[in-house]
mmCIF file with all atom_site columns, C-alpha atoms in Angstrom:
data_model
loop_
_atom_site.group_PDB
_atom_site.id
_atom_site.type_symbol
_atom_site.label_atom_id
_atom_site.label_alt_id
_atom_site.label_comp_id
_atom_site.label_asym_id
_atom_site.label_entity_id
_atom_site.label_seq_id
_atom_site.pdbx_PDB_ins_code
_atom_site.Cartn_x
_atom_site.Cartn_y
_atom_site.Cartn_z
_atom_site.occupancy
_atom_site.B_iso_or_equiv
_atom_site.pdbx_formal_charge
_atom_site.auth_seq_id
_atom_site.auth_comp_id
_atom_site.auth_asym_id
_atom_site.auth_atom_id
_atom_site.pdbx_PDB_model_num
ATOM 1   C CA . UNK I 1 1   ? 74.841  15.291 162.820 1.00 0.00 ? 573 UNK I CA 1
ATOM 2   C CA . UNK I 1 2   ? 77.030  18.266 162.314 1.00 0.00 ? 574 UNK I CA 1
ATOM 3   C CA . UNK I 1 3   ? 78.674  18.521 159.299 1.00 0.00 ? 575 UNK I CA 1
ATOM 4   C CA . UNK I 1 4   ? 82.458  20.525 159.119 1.00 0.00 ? 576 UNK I CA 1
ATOM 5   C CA . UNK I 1 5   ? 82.219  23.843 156.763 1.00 0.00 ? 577 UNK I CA 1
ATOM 6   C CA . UNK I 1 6   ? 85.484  22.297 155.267 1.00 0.00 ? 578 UNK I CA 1
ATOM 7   C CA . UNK I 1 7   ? 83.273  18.919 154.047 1.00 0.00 ? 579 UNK I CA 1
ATOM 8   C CA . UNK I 1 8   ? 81.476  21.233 152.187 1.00 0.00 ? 580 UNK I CA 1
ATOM 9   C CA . UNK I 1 9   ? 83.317  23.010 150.214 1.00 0.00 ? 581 UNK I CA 1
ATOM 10  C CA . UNK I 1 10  ? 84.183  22.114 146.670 1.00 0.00 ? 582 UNK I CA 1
ATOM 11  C CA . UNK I 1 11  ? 86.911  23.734 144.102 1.00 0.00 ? 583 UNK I CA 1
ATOM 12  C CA . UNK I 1 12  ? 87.535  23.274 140.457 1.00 0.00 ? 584 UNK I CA 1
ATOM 13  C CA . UNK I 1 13  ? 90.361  22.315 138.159 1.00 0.00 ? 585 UNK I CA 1
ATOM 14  C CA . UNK I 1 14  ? 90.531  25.739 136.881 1.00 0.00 ? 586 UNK I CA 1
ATOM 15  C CA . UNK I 1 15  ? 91.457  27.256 140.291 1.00 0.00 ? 587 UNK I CA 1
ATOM 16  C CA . UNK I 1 16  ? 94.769  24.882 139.178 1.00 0.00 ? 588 UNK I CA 1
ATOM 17  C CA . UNK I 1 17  ? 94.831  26.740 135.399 1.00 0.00 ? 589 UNK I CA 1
ATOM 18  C CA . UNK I 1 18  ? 93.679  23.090 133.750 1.00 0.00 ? 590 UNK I CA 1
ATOM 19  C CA . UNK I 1 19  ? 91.543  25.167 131.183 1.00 0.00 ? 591 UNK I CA 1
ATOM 20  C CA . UNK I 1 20  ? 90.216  23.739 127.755 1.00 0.00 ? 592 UNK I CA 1
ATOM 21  C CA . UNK I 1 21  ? 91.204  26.648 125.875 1.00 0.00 ? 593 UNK I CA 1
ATOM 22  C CA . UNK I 1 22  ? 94.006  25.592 123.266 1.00 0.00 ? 594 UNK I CA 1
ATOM 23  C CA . UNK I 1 23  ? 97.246  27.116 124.014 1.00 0.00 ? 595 UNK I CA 1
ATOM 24  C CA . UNK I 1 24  ? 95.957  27.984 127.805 1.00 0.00 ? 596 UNK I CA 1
ATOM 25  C CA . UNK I 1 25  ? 99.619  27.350 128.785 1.00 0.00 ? 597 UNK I CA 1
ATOM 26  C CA . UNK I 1 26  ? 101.308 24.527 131.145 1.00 0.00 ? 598 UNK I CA 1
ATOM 27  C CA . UNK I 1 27  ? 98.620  22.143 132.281 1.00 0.00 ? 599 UNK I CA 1
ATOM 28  C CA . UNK I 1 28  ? 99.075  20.306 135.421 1.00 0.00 ? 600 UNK I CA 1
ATOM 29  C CA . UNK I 1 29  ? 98.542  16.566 135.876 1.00 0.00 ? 601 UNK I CA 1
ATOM 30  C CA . UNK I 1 30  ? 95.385  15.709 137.375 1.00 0.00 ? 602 UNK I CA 1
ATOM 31  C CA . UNK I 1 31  ? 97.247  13.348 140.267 1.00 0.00 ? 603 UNK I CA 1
ATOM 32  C CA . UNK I 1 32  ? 99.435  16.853 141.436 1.00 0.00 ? 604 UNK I CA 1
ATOM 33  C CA . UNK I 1 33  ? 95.612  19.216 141.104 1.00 0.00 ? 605 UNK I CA 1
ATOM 34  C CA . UNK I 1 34  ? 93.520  16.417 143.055 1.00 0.00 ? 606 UNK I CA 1
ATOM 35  C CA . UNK I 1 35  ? 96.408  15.425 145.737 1.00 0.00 ? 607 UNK I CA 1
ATOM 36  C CA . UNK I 1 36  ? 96.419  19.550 145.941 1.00 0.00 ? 608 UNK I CA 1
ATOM 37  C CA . UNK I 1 37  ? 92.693  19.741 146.261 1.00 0.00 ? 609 UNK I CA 1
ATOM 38  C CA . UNK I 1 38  ? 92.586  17.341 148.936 1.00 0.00 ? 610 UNK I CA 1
ATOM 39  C CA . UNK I 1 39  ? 95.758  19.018 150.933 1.00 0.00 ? 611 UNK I CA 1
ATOM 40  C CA . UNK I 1 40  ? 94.476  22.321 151.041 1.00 0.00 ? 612 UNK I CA 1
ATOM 41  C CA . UNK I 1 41  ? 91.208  21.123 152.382 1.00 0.00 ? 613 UNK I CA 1
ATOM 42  C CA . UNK I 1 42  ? 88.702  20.623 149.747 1.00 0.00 ? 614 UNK I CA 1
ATOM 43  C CA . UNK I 1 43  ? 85.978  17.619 149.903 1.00 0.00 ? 615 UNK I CA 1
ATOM 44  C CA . UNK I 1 44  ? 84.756  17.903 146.342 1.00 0.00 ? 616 UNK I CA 1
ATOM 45  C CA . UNK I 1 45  ? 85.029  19.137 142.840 1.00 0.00 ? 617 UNK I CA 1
ATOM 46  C CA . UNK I 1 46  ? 83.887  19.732 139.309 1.00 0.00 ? 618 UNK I CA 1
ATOM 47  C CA . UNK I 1 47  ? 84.944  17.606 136.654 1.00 0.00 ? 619 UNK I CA 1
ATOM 48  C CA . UNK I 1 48  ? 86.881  19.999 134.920 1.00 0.00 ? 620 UNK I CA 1
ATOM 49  C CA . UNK I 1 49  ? 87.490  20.231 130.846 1.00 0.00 ? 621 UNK I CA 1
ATOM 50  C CA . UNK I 1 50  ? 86.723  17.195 128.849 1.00 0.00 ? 622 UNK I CA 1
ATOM 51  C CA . UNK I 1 51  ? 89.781  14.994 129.074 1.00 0.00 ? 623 UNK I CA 1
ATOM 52  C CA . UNK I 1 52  ? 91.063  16.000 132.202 1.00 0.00 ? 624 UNK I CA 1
ATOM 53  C CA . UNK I 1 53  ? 89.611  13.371 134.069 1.00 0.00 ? 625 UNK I CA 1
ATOM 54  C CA . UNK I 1 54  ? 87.938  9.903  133.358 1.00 0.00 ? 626 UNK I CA 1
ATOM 55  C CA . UNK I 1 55  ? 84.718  10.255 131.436 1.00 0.00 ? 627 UNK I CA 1
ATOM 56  C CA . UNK I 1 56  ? 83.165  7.037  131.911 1.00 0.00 ? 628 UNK I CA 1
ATOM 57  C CA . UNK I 1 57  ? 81.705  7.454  135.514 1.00 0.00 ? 629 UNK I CA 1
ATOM 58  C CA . UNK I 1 58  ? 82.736  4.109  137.646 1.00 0.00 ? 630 UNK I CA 1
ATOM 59  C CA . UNK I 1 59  ? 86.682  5.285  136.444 1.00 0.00 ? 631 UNK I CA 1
ATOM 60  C CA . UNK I 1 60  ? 85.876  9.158  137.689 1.00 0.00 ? 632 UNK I CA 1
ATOM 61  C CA . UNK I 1 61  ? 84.416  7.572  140.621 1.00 0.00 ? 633 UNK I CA 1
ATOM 62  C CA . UNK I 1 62  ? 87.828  5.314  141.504 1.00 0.00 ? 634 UNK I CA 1
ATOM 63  C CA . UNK I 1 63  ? 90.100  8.497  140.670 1.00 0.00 ? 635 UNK I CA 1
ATOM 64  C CA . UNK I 1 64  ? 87.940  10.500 142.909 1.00 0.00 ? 636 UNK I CA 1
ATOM 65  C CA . UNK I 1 65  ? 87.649  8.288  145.542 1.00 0.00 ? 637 UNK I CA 1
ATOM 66  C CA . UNK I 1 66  ? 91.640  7.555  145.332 1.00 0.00 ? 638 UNK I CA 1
ATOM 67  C CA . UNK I 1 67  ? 92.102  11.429 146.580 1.00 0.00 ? 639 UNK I CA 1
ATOM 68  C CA . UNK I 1 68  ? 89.087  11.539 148.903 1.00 0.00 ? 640 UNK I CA 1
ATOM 69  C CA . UNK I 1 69  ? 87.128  13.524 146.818 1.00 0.00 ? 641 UNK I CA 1
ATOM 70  C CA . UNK I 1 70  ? 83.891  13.589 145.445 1.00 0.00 ? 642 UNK I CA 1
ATOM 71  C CA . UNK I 1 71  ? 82.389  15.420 142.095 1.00 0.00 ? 643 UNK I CA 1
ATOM 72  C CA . UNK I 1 72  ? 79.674  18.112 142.497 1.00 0.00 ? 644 UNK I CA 1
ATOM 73  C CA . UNK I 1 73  ? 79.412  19.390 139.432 1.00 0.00 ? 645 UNK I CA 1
ATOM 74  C CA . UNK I 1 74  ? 80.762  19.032 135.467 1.00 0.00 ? 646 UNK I CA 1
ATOM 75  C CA . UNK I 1 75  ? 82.217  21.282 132.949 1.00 0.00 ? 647 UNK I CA 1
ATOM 76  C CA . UNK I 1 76  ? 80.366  21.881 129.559 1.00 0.00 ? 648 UNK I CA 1
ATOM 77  C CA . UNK I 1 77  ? 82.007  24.789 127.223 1.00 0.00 ? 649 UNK I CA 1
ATOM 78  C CA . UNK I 1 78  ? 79.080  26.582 125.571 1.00 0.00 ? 650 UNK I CA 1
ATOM 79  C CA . UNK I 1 79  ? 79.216  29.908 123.985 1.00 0.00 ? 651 UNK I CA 1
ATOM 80  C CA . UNK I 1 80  ? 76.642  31.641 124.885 1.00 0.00 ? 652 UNK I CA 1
ATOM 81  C CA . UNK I 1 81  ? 77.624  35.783 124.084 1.00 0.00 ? 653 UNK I CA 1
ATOM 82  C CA . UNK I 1 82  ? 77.081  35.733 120.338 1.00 0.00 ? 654 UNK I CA 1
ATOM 83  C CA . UNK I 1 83  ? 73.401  36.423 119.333 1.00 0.00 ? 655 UNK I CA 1
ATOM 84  C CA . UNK I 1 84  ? 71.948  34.209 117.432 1.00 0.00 ? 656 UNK I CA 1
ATOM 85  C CA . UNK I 1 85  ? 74.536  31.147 117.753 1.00 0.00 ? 657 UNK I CA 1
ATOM 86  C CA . UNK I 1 86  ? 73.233  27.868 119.235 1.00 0.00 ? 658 UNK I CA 1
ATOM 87  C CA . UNK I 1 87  ? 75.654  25.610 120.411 1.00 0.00 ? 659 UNK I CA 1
ATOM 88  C CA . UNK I 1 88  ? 73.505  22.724 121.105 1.00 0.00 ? 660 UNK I CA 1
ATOM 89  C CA . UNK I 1 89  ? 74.060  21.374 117.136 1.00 0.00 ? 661 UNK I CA 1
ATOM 90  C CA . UNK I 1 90  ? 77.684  21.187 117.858 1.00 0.00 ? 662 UNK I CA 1
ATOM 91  C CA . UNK I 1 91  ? 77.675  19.758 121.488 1.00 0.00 ? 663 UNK I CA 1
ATOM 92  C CA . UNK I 1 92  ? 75.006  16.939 121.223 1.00 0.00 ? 664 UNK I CA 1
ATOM 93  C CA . UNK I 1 93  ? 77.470  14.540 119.424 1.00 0.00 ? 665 UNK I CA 1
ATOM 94  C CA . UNK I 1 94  ? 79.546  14.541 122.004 1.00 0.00 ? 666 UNK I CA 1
ATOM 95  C CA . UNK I 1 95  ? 77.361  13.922 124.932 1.00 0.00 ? 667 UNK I CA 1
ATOM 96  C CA . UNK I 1 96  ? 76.526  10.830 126.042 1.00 0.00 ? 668 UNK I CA 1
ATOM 97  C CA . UNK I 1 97  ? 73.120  9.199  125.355 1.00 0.00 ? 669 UNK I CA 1
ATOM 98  C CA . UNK I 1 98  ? 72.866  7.876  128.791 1.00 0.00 ? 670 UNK I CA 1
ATOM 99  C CA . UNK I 1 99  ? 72.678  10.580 131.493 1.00 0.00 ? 671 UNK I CA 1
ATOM 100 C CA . UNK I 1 100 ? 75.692  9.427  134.187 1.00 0.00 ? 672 UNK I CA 1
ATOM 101 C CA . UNK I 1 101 ? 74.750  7.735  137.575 1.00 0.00 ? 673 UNK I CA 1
ATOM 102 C CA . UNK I 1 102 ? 74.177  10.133 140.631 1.00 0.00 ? 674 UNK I CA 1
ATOM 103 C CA . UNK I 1 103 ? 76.614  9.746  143.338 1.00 0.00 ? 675 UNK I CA 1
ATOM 104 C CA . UNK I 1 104 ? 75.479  11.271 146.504 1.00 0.00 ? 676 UNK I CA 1
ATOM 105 C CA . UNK I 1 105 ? 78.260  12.939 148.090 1.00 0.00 ? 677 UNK I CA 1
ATOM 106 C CA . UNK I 1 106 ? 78.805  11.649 151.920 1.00 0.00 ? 678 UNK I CA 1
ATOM 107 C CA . UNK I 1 107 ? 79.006  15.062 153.825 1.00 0.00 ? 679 UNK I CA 1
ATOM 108 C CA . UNK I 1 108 ? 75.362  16.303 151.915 1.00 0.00 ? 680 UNK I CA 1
ATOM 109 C CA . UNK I 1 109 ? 72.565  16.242 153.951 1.00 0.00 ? 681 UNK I CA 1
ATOM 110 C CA . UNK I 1 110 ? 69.792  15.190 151.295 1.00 0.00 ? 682 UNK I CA 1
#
């Protein structure tokens, strides 16, 4: 089976400027970014900043699938350029304790 370059080919929320930095500037609604997505082409995408879409994954899965779209990848902020600071302390509350179900996207080929 041949597979179109343009099924495999993913984008991210921040191509749209959804960014989790406070005070980023506008935000757009996740309908106008994924509708977007979808329009210019894309099969997939990352998850973007927590918040931006559905956490709990059979939700995420129903938004995706509502656009045609299919996630590839999340979005954890870590910083990771100061020497000496670990970030894992501060980020393990907030992850779940249950890792989320894999969803194989249609268009891969394993």
């Amino acid at each position: 089976m041949t597979t179109s370059v343009l099924n495999r080919i993913a984008g991210a929320p921040i191509s749209w400027g959804v960014c989790e930095v406070p005070g980023w500037g506008h935000q757009l609604a996740p309908e106008r970014v994924l509708n977007e997505m979808r329009e210019v082409g894309l099969a997939a995408t990352e998850i973007g900043p927590e918040g931006f879409l559905p956490g709990e994954p059979d939700a995420l899965a129903e938004v995706l699938a509502h656009h045609d779209l299919h996630a590839v990848g999340g979005f954890t902020p870590l910083l990771l350029h100061v020497p000496g600071h670990d970030p894992l302390p501060r980020r393990t509350s907030s992850w779940r304790a249950t890792p989320p179900r894999r969803r194989r996207c249609s268009s891969c080929r394993r």
